[in-house]
């Protein structure tokens, strides 16, 4: 396994990131992938006249080059990485060459995924998740996660849910900052002596200061609870509304079907009564 604590070049850090993401985070795995990919193996043999006596020599040459790309300061300048290897890395790691060159943070070589990420601001993982969970709606009874999110995001919920979450999260930040400040005051009070200070200064530094901060924290906690209630109400409102809309669209013909069933049932009973009389 390539150690992330090793001295890596700028390109090496980027290569390591995508290699780990693709489950190929060691030089041996990359050597194996390049060697057994016919096209990659051919193009990385820069010295075409070199005839390796055995596969080990060829693999070792590839390994040295990969290790060099990972660790040599020379490759802080990404453009110095040989284009043959840059292409090979993009193939074996299914990765965008633009990502390897540091021109984008999107690893995917799928131009469709790249386009969606760039247009929407969604992460690559989010787009891949949506694509992977898309269900062809040939069956009306099928439930699609992607469609569920799509419908929910069509409404005002796209703005109101994240904004209510942000308001609540900011309250948590305020509480955390106050806790850090109170802790700092307590540590400073425990580590220093206030002797020799005038009474006003001592009052500013003693427990009254801590009590003031704790009172402020209590008020902040109340506002945080209010923000939490608002956030949960917002989420509940939109989810309930969407559930009602979705439920209303299910089995629209069942009413007529039930009606016809009841009519047929009554006809059968009526015929049965007639036969009994005969």
Tab-separated table of N, CA and C in Angstrom, residues 10-166:
chain	number	residue	atom	x	y	z
A	10	UNK	N	3.125	16.551	-6.154
A	10	UNK	CA	1.750	17.036	-6.297
A	10	UNK	C	0.947	16.089	-7.181
A	11	UNK	N	1.585	15.629	-8.238
A	11	UNK	CA	0.901	14.659	-9.089
A	11	UNK	C	0.690	13.352	-8.341
A	12	UNK	N	1.689	12.955	-7.551
A	12	UNK	CA	1.591	11.711	-6.792
A	12	UNK	C	0.409	11.710	-5.842
A	13	UNK	N	0.161	12.842	-5.179
A	13	UNK	CA	-0.983	12.924	-4.258
A	13	UNK	C	-2.296	12.770	-5.013
A	14	UNK	N	-2.338	13.364	-6.185
A	14	UNK	CA	-3.562	13.276	-6.983
A	14	UNK	C	-3.761	11.854	-7.508
A	15	UNK	N	-2.680	11.248	-7.959
A	15	UNK	CA	-2.751	9.877	-8.461
A	15	UNK	C	-3.138	8.920	-7.336
A	16	UNK	N	-2.576	9.138	-6.161
A	16	UNK	CA	-2.884	8.277	-5.018
A	16	UNK	C	-4.355	8.392	-4.633
A	17	UNK	N	-4.886	9.605	-4.702
A	17	UNK	CA	-6.287	9.813	-4.333
A	17	UNK	C	-7.221	9.001	-5.218
A	18	UNK	N	-7.012	9.081	-6.523
A	18	UNK	CA	-7.900	8.347	-7.430
A	18	UNK	C	-7.614	6.849	-7.373
A	19	UNK	N	-6.354	6.470	-7.155
A	19	UNK	CA	-6.012	5.045	-7.066
A	19	UNK	C	-6.700	4.404	-5.859
A	20	UNK	N	-6.681	5.094	-4.727
A	20	UNK	CA	-7.370	4.580	-3.539
A	20	UNK	C	-8.876	4.497	-3.773
A	21	UNK	N	-9.401	5.491	-4.464
A	21	UNK	CA	-10.841	5.522	-4.748
A	21	UNK	C	-11.240	4.339	-5.623
A	22	UNK	N	-10.344	3.943	-6.503
A	22	UNK	CA	-10.637	2.848	-7.429
A	22	UNK	C	-10.167	1.494	-6.894
A	23	UNK	N	-9.721	1.465	-5.638
A	23	UNK	CA	-9.275	0.204	-5.054
A	23	UNK	C	-7.978	-0.296	-5.644
A	24	UNK	N	-7.139	0.655	-6.055
A	24	UNK	CA	-5.880	0.289	-6.717
A	24	UNK	C	-4.733	1.068	-6.066
A	25	UNK	N	-4.809	1.212	-4.743
A	25	UNK	CA	-3.922	2.133	-4.044
A	25	UNK	C	-2.547	1.606	-3.707
A	26	UNK	N	-1.960	0.801	-4.552
A	26	UNK	CA	-0.563	0.409	-4.353
A	26	UNK	C	0.098	0.233	-5.708
A	27	UNK	N	1.401	0.395	-5.724
A	27	UNK	CA	2.127	0.343	-6.998
A	27	UNK	C	1.986	-1.020	-7.664
A	28	UNK	N	1.952	-2.082	-6.856
A	28	UNK	CA	1.819	-3.423	-7.423
A	28	UNK	C	0.542	-3.579	-8.227
A	29	UNK	N	-0.556	-3.045	-7.697
A	29	UNK	CA	-1.839	-3.149	-8.400
A	29	UNK	C	-1.808	-2.358	-9.700
A	30	UNK	N	-1.181	-1.182	-9.677
A	30	UNK	CA	-1.108	-0.376	-10.895
A	30	UNK	C	-0.187	-1.019	-11.929
A	31	UNK	N	0.913	-1.590	-11.457
A	31	UNK	CA	1.816	-2.307	-12.371
A	31	UNK	C	1.065	-3.448	-13.048
A	32	UNK	N	0.340	-4.211	-12.252
A	32	UNK	CA	-0.418	-5.354	-12.777
A	32	UNK	C	-1.439	-4.880	-13.816
A	33	UNK	N	-2.137	-3.784	-13.502
A	33	UNK	CA	-3.178	-3.284	-14.404
A	33	UNK	C	-2.586	-2.815	-15.730
A	34	UNK	N	-1.457	-2.113	-15.666
A	34	UNK	CA	-0.821	-1.630	-16.899
A	34	UNK	C	-0.245	-2.790	-17.705
A	35	UNK	N	0.423	-3.707	-17.022
A	35	UNK	CA	1.104	-4.812	-17.706
A	35	UNK	C	0.111	-5.700	-18.450
A	36	UNK	N	-1.049	-5.933	-17.846
A	36	UNK	CA	-2.004	-6.854	-18.459
A	36	UNK	C	-3.060	-6.148	-19.316
A	37	UNK	N	-2.886	-4.846	-19.509
A	37	UNK	CA	-3.696	-4.131	-20.489
A	37	UNK	C	-2.831	-3.960	-21.733
A	38	UNK	N	-3.183	-4.642	-22.798
A	38	UNK	CA	-2.327	-4.701	-23.991
A	38	UNK	C	-1.952	-3.320	-24.506
A	39	UNK	N	-2.932	-2.437	-24.593
A	39	UNK	CA	-2.668	-1.103	-25.132
A	39	UNK	C	-1.759	-0.307	-24.206
A	40	UNK	N	-2.063	-0.329	-22.919
A	40	UNK	CA	-1.252	0.426	-21.959
A	40	UNK	C	0.174	-0.114	-21.901
A	41	UNK	N	0.285	-1.424	-21.909
A	41	UNK	CA	1.612	-2.047	-21.853
A	41	UNK	C	2.450	-1.630	-23.056
A	42	UNK	N	1.804	-1.526	-24.208
A	42	UNK	CA	2.536	-1.169	-25.422
A	42	UNK	C	2.999	0.283	-25.390
A	43	UNK	N	2.124	1.194	-24.964
A	43	UNK	CA	2.475	2.614	-25.072
A	43	UNK	C	3.467	3.067	-24.008
A	44	UNK	N	3.533	2.357	-22.864
A	44	UNK	CA	4.478	2.801	-21.836
A	44	UNK	C	5.886	2.286	-22.093
A	45	UNK	N	6.050	1.411	-23.078
A	45	UNK	CA	7.390	0.939	-23.434
A	45	UNK	C	8.062	1.999	-24.301
A	46	UNK	N	8.599	3.007	-23.630
A	46	UNK	CA	9.210	4.126	-24.347
A	46	UNK	C	10.412	3.648	-25.159
A	47	UNK	N	11.170	2.753	-24.560
A	47	UNK	CA	12.344	2.214	-25.260
A	47	UNK	C	11.898	0.982	-26.050
A	48	UNK	N	11.390	1.216	-27.243
A	48	UNK	CA	10.817	0.132	-28.036
A	48	UNK	C	11.847	-0.942	-28.378
A	49	UNK	N	13.117	-0.536	-28.468
A	49	UNK	CA	14.145	-1.508	-28.856
A	49	UNK	C	14.540	-2.421	-27.702
A	50	UNK	N	14.062	-2.074	-26.503
A	50	UNK	CA	14.432	-2.861	-25.328
A	50	UNK	C	13.672	-4.176	-25.330
A	51	UNK	N	14.395	-5.275	-25.330
A	51	UNK	CA	13.777	-6.598	-25.251
A	51	UNK	C	13.997	-7.153	-23.848
A	52	UNK	N	12.913	-7.205	-23.089
A	52	UNK	CA	13.022	-7.721	-21.731
A	52	UNK	C	13.148	-9.238	-21.777
A	53	UNK	N	14.053	-9.745	-20.957
A	53	UNK	CA	14.298	-11.182	-20.955
A	53	UNK	C	13.171	-11.949	-20.281
A	54	UNK	N	12.490	-11.294	-19.352
A	54	UNK	CA	11.360	-11.952	-18.693
A	54	UNK	C	10.370	-10.890	-18.226
A	55	UNK	N	9.137	-11.296	-17.966
A	55	UNK	CA	8.102	-10.332	-17.558
A	55	UNK	C	8.477	-9.551	-16.307
A	56	UNK	N	9.244	-10.158	-15.408
A	56	UNK	CA	9.598	-9.474	-14.171
A	56	UNK	C	10.367	-8.187	-14.457
A	57	UNK	N	11.300	-8.244	-15.415
A	57	UNK	CA	12.087	-7.055	-15.745
A	57	UNK	C	11.191	-5.934	-16.257
A	58	UNK	N	10.245	-6.306	-17.104
A	58	UNK	CA	9.340	-5.297	-17.661
A	58	UNK	C	8.452	-4.710	-16.569
A	59	UNK	N	7.928	-5.569	-15.706
A	59	UNK	CA	7.095	-5.088	-14.599
A	59	UNK	C	7.894	-4.188	-13.664
A	60	UNK	N	9.138	-4.561	-13.429
A	60	UNK	CA	9.981	-3.768	-12.533
A	60	UNK	C	10.241	-2.387	-13.119
A	61	UNK	N	10.404	-2.316	-14.436
A	61	UNK	CA	10.609	-1.021	-15.091
A	61	UNK	C	9.365	-0.145	-14.934
A	62	UNK	N	8.200	-0.753	-15.094
A	62	UNK	CA	6.943	-0.008	-14.920
A	62	UNK	C	6.811	0.456	-13.475
A	63	UNK	N	7.152	-0.438	-12.538
A	63	UNK	CA	7.041	-0.090	-11.116
A	63	UNK	C	7.934	1.094	-10.771
A	64	UNK	N	9.173	1.098	-11.281
A	64	UNK	CA	10.093	2.202	-10.993
A	64	UNK	C	9.543	3.524	-11.522
A	65	UNK	N	8.969	3.473	-12.704
A	65	UNK	CA	8.412	4.697	-13.285
A	65	UNK	C	7.236	5.217	-12.458
A	66	UNK	N	6.355	4.305	-12.050
A	66	UNK	CA	5.204	4.720	-11.235
A	66	UNK	C	5.677	5.322	-9.917
A	67	UNK	N	6.626	4.652	-9.270
A	67	UNK	CA	7.142	5.149	-7.992
A	67	UNK	C	7.791	6.516	-8.170
A	68	UNK	N	8.456	6.687	-9.285
A	68	UNK	CA	9.090	7.969	-9.589
A	68	UNK	C	8.041	9.064	-9.761
A	69	UNK	N	6.965	8.744	-10.461
A	69	UNK	CA	5.890	9.727	-10.658
A	69	UNK	C	5.243	10.109	-9.327
A	70	UNK	N	5.188	9.155	-8.416
A	70	UNK	CA	4.561	9.403	-7.121
A	70	UNK	C	5.415	10.281	-6.214
A	71	UNK	N	6.716	10.096	-6.253
A	71	UNK	CA	7.563	10.696	-5.212
A	71	UNK	C	8.552	11.750	-5.690
A	72	UNK	N	8.872	11.779	-6.951
A	72	UNK	CA	9.892	12.723	-7.409
A	72	UNK	C	9.361	14.158	-7.414
A	73	UNK	N	10.089	15.101	-6.798
A	73	UNK	CA	9.666	16.516	-6.812
A	73	UNK	C	9.516	17.067	-8.226
A	74	UNK	N	10.179	16.418	-9.156
A	74	UNK	CA	10.077	16.845	-10.556
A	74	UNK	C	8.621	16.892	-11.001
A	75	UNK	N	7.823	15.967	-10.452
A	75	UNK	CA	6.434	15.854	-10.904
A	75	UNK	C	5.466	16.695	-10.080
A	76	UNK	N	6.046	17.658	-9.335
A	76	UNK	CA	5.193	18.726	-8.813
A	76	UNK	C	4.637	19.513	-9.997
A	77	UNK	N	5.401	19.517	-11.080
A	77	UNK	CA	4.926	20.059	-12.356
A	77	UNK	C	4.278	18.911	-13.126
A	78	UNK	N	2.968	18.858	-13.071
A	78	UNK	CA	2.248	17.702	-13.604
A	78	UNK	C	2.521	17.491	-15.085
A	79	UNK	N	2.749	18.569	-15.812
A	79	UNK	CA	2.939	18.442	-17.257
A	79	UNK	C	4.200	17.668	-17.615
A	80	UNK	N	5.073	17.435	-16.626
A	80	UNK	CA	6.295	16.681	-16.893
A	80	UNK	C	6.067	15.166	-16.863
A	81	UNK	N	4.908	14.742	-16.375
A	81	UNK	CA	4.600	13.304	-16.398
A	81	UNK	C	4.453	12.880	-17.853
A	82	UNK	N	5.166	11.843	-18.291
A	82	UNK	CA	5.075	11.406	-19.690
A	82	UNK	C	3.633	11.137	-20.102
A	83	UNK	N	3.286	11.613	-21.277
A	83	UNK	CA	1.903	11.480	-21.744
A	83	UNK	C	1.486	10.016	-21.870
A	84	UNK	N	2.474	9.131	-22.172
A	84	UNK	CA	2.140	7.709	-22.281
A	84	UNK	C	1.588	7.175	-20.957
A	85	UNK	N	2.258	7.557	-19.874
A	85	UNK	CA	1.811	7.091	-18.562
A	85	UNK	C	0.531	7.802	-18.131
A	86	UNK	N	0.412	9.066	-18.482
A	86	UNK	CA	-0.807	9.801	-18.131
A	86	UNK	C	-2.022	9.116	-18.761
A	87	UNK	N	-1.861	8.706	-20.015
A	87	UNK	CA	-2.951	7.999	-20.693
A	87	UNK	C	-3.211	6.650	-20.021
A	88	UNK	N	-2.130	5.936	-19.701
A	88	UNK	CA	-2.279	4.616	-19.078
A	88	UNK	C	-2.992	4.726	-17.730
A	89	UNK	N	-2.630	5.739	-16.941
A	89	UNK	CA	-3.290	5.928	-15.643
A	89	UNK	C	-4.789	6.186	-15.833
A	90	UNK	N	-5.114	6.995	-16.834
A	90	UNK	CA	-6.527	7.320	-17.052
A	90	UNK	C	-7.313	6.078	-17.457
A	91	UNK	N	-6.658	5.157	-18.173
A	91	UNK	CA	-7.334	3.934	-18.619
A	91	UNK	C	-7.520	2.958	-17.461
A	92	UNK	N	-6.443	2.662	-16.747
A	92	UNK	CA	-6.537	1.626	-15.707
A	92	UNK	C	-7.343	2.094	-14.501
A	93	UNK	N	-7.408	3.411	-14.288
A	93	UNK	CA	-8.153	3.937	-13.143
A	93	UNK	C	-9.518	4.488	-13.548
A	94	UNK	N	-9.843	4.352	-14.844
A	94	UNK	CA	-11.113	4.871	-15.359
A	94	UNK	C	-11.311	6.308	-14.884
A	95	UNK	N	-10.333	7.121	-15.222
A	95	UNK	CA	-10.252	8.468	-14.656
A	95	UNK	C	-10.058	9.505	-15.757
A	96	UNK	N	-10.594	10.674	-15.520
A	96	UNK	CA	-10.434	11.775	-16.460
A	96	UNK	C	-8.983	12.261	-16.482
A	97	UNK	N	-8.449	12.465	-17.678
A	97	UNK	CA	-7.097	13.022	-17.798
A	97	UNK	C	-7.067	14.439	-17.228
A	98	UNK	N	-8.154	15.175	-17.394
A	98	UNK	CA	-8.230	16.525	-16.823
A	98	UNK	C	-8.067	16.483	-15.309
A	99	UNK	N	-8.606	15.431	-14.681
A	99	UNK	CA	-8.441	15.300	-13.230
A	99	UNK	C	-6.971	15.074	-12.885
A	100	UNK	N	-6.311	14.196	-13.623
A	100	UNK	CA	-4.904	13.906	-13.351
A	100	UNK	C	-4.036	15.144	-13.543
A	101	UNK	N	-4.418	15.987	-14.492
A	101	UNK	CA	-3.666	17.222	-14.729
A	101	UNK	C	-4.035	18.327	-13.733
A	102	UNK	N	-5.036	18.063	-12.895
A	102	UNK	CA	-5.422	19.055	-11.896
A	102	UNK	C	-6.325	20.146	-12.427
A	103	UNK	N	-6.949	19.913	-13.574
A	103	UNK	CA	-7.818	20.935	-14.163
A	103	UNK	C	-9.254	20.830	-13.661
A	104	UNK	N	-9.590	19.715	-13.011
A	104	UNK	CA	-10.933	19.523	-12.469
A	104	UNK	C	-10.847	18.601	-11.259
A	105	UNK	N	-11.865	18.658	-10.405
A	105	UNK	CA	-11.929	17.762	-9.250
A	105	UNK	C	-12.837	16.567	-9.520
A	106	UNK	N	-13.314	16.454	-10.747
A	106	UNK	CA	-14.196	15.351	-11.114
A	106	UNK	C	-13.353	14.224	-11.698
A	107	UNK	N	-13.336	13.088	-11.026
A	107	UNK	CA	-12.494	11.972	-11.460
A	107	UNK	C	-13.051	11.241	-12.673
A	108	UNK	N	-14.357	11.180	-12.787
A	108	UNK	CA	-14.999	10.316	-13.777
A	108	UNK	C	-14.544	10.611	-15.201
A	109	UNK	N	-14.397	9.535	-15.968
A	109	UNK	CA	-14.091	9.680	-17.391
A	109	UNK	C	-15.372	9.716	-18.221
A	110	UNK	N	-16.507	9.546	-17.556
A	110	UNK	CA	-17.807	9.589	-18.227
A	110	UNK	C	-18.181	11.053	-18.460
A	111	UNK	N	-18.194	11.463	-19.720
A	111	UNK	CA	-18.464	12.866	-20.034
A	111	UNK	C	-19.864	13.286	-19.608
A	112	UNK	N	-20.793	12.337	-19.600
A	112	UNK	CA	-22.147	12.646	-19.143
A	112	UNK	C	-22.159	13.018	-17.675
A	113	UNK	N	-21.434	12.244	-16.858
A	113	UNK	CA	-21.336	12.532	-15.422
A	113	UNK	C	-20.646	13.871	-15.202
A	114	UNK	N	-19.567	14.101	-15.942
A	114	UNK	CA	-18.828	15.363	-15.822
A	114	UNK	C	-19.738	16.542	-16.142
A	115	UNK	N	-20.515	16.407	-17.203
A	115	UNK	CA	-21.410	17.493	-17.632
A	115	UNK	C	-22.456	17.793	-16.562
A	116	UNK	N	-23.045	16.742	-15.988
A	116	UNK	CA	-24.062	16.940	-14.944
A	116	UNK	C	-23.445	17.611	-13.720
A	117	UNK	N	-22.258	17.158	-13.326
A	117	UNK	CA	-21.572	17.753	-12.168
A	117	UNK	C	-21.315	19.237	-12.394
A	118	UNK	N	-20.842	19.571	-13.576
A	118	UNK	CA	-20.500	20.964	-13.868
A	118	UNK	C	-21.737	21.849	-13.936
A	119	UNK	N	-22.833	21.318	-14.461
A	119	UNK	CA	-24.039	22.127	-14.625
A	119	UNK	C	-24.836	22.276	-13.335
A	120	UNK	N	-24.782	21.261	-12.473
A	120	UNK	CA	-25.629	21.275	-11.276
A	120	UNK	C	-24.874	21.572	-9.989
A	121	UNK	N	-23.555	21.338	-9.993
A	121	UNK	CA	-22.801	21.489	-8.753
A	121	UNK	C	-22.871	20.259	-7.868
A	122	UNK	N	-23.573	19.212	-8.335
A	122	UNK	CA	-23.624	17.967	-7.575
A	122	UNK	C	-22.259	17.292	-7.600
A	123	UNK	N	-21.954	16.569	-6.531
A	123	UNK	CA	-20.691	15.843	-6.500
A	123	UNK	C	-20.762	14.645	-7.437
A	124	UNK	N	-19.591	14.150	-7.793
A	124	UNK	CA	-19.525	12.976	-8.664
A	124	UNK	C	-20.215	11.780	-8.014
A	125	UNK	N	-20.001	11.599	-6.709
A	125	UNK	CA	-20.625	10.475	-6.004
A	125	UNK	C	-22.150	10.588	-6.032
A	126	UNK	N	-22.661	11.822	-5.877
A	126	UNK	CA	-24.113	12.021	-5.889
A	126	UNK	C	-24.697	11.673	-7.255
A	127	UNK	N	-24.021	12.118	-8.314
A	127	UNK	CA	-24.503	11.836	-9.670
A	127	UNK	C	-24.455	10.336	-9.946
A	128	UNK	N	-23.352	9.695	-9.565
A	128	UNK	CA	-23.240	8.246	-9.773
A	128	UNK	C	-24.321	7.491	-9.011
A	129	UNK	N	-24.646	7.978	-7.815
A	129	UNK	CA	-25.694	7.344	-7.015
A	129	UNK	C	-27.049	7.464	-7.705
A	130	UNK	N	-27.339	8.642	-8.245
A	130	UNK	CA	-28.607	8.847	-8.950
A	130	UNK	C	-28.690	7.961	-10.193
A	131	UNK	N	-27.583	7.903	-10.929
A	131	UNK	CA	-27.560	7.095	-12.156
A	131	UNK	C	-27.713	5.615	-11.823
A	132	UNK	N	-26.996	5.172	-10.793
A	132	UNK	CA	-27.023	3.754	-10.424
A	132	UNK	C	-28.394	3.317	-9.924
A	133	UNK	N	-29.135	4.253	-9.326
A	133	UNK	CA	-30.425	3.894	-8.734
A	133	UNK	C	-31.616	4.287	-9.598
A	134	UNK	N	-31.329	4.700	-10.833
A	134	UNK	CA	-32.419	5.022	-11.748
A	134	UNK	C	-33.100	3.728	-12.183
A	135	UNK	N	-34.414	3.726	-12.105
A	135	UNK	CA	-35.194	2.548	-12.494
A	135	UNK	C	-36.040	2.900	-13.708
A	136	UNK	N	-35.961	2.062	-14.730
A	136	UNK	CA	-36.824	2.265	-15.890
A	136	UNK	C	-38.265	2.019	-15.462
A	137	UNK	N	-39.083	3.042	-15.617
A	137	UNK	CA	-40.443	2.969	-15.084
A	137	UNK	C	-41.403	2.267	-16.047
A	138	UNK	N	-41.040	1.040	-16.429
A	138	UNK	CA	-41.948	0.245	-17.252
A	138	UNK	C	-43.099	-0.291	-16.406
A	139	UNK	N	-42.801	-0.519	-15.147
A	139	UNK	CA	-43.808	-1.017	-14.216
A	139	UNK	C	-44.305	0.151	-13.379
A	140	UNK	N	-45.580	0.460	-13.499
A	140	UNK	CA	-46.126	1.607	-12.784
A	140	UNK	C	-46.039	1.431	-11.273
A	141	UNK	N	-45.969	0.177	-10.833
A	141	UNK	CA	-45.918	-0.083	-9.393
A	141	UNK	C	-44.499	0.051	-8.843
A	142	UNK	N	-43.501	0.155	-9.742
A	142	UNK	CA	-42.109	0.237	-9.292
A	142	UNK	C	-41.859	1.574	-8.600
A	143	UNK	N	-41.034	1.522	-7.584
A	143	UNK	CA	-40.682	2.746	-6.856
A	143	UNK	C	-39.246	3.115	-7.189
A	144	UNK	N	-39.034	4.351	-7.592
A	144	UNK	CA	-37.702	4.813	-7.983
A	144	UNK	C	-37.201	5.851	-6.988
A	145	UNK	N	-36.036	5.579	-6.401
A	145	UNK	CA	-35.433	6.546	-5.482
A	145	UNK	C	-35.113	7.849	-6.209
A	146	UNK	N	-34.565	7.717	-7.417
A	146	UNK	CA	-34.180	8.909	-8.176
A	146	UNK	C	-35.396	9.770	-8.492
A	147	UNK	N	-36.495	9.114	-8.879
A	147	UNK	CA	-37.718	9.862	-9.173
A	147	UNK	C	-38.256	10.541	-7.920
A	148	UNK	N	-38.157	9.846	-6.786
A	148	UNK	CA	-38.616	10.428	-5.517
A	148	UNK	C	-37.879	11.727	-5.227
A	149	UNK	N	-36.554	11.699	-5.348
A	149	UNK	CA	-35.767	12.908	-5.103
A	149	UNK	C	-36.078	13.983	-6.142
A	150	UNK	N	-36.253	13.557	-7.377
A	150	UNK	CA	-36.542	14.513	-8.446
A	150	UNK	C	-37.832	15.273	-8.171
A	151	UNK	N	-38.873	14.549	-7.778
A	151	UNK	CA	-40.157	15.192	-7.503
A	151	UNK	C	-40.068	16.114	-6.292
A	152	UNK	N	-39.351	15.680	-5.267
A	152	UNK	CA	-39.234	16.500	-4.058
A	152	UNK	C	-38.489	17.799	-4.351
A	153	UNK	N	-37.467	17.708	-5.200
A	153	UNK	CA	-36.640	18.881	-5.488
A	153	UNK	C	-37.299	19.837	-6.474
A	154	UNK	N	-38.412	19.419	-7.053
A	154	UNK	CA	-39.120	20.302	-7.980
A	154	UNK	C	-39.833	21.438	-7.265
A	155	UNK	N	-40.060	21.268	-5.973
A	155	UNK	CA	-40.906	22.198	-5.226
A	155	UNK	C	-40.060	23.184	-4.427
A	156	UNK	N	-40.742	23.990	-3.606
A	156	UNK	CA	-40.048	24.955	-2.753
A	156	UNK	C	-39.133	24.270	-1.745
A	157	UNK	N	-39.336	22.969	-1.566
A	157	UNK	CA	-38.501	22.225	-0.618
A	157	UNK	C	-37.028	22.295	-0.998
A	158	UNK	N	-36.755	22.513	-2.285
A	158	UNK	CA	-35.365	22.620	-2.746
A	158	UNK	C	-34.628	23.717	-1.984
A	159	UNK	N	-35.338	24.794	-1.650
A	159	UNK	CA	-34.723	25.910	-0.929
A	159	UNK	C	-34.981	25.841	0.574
A	160	UNK	N	-36.239	25.566	0.942
A	160	UNK	CA	-36.621	25.720	2.345
A	160	UNK	C	-35.977	24.683	3.261
A	161	UNK	N	-35.869	23.442	2.811
A	161	UNK	CA	-35.270	22.414	3.676
A	161	UNK	C	-33.804	22.717	3.964
A	162	UNK	N	-32.960	22.964	2.947
A	162	UNK	CA	-31.555	23.270	3.275
A	162	UNK	C	-31.380	24.573	4.044
A	163	UNK	N	-32.238	25.573	3.790
A	163	UNK	CA	-32.099	26.836	4.510
A	163	UNK	C	-32.472	26.678	5.982
A	164	UNK	N	-33.505	25.880	6.260
A	164	UNK	CA	-33.872	25.641	7.662
A	164	UNK	C	-32.793	24.813	8.353
A	165	UNK	N	-32.193	23.882	7.601
A	165	UNK	CA	-31.076	23.107	8.153
A	165	UNK	C	-29.892	24.021	8.456
A	166	UNK	N	-29.591	24.936	7.543
A	166	UNK	CA	-28.459	25.841	7.730
A	166	UNK	C	-28.666	26.732	8.949
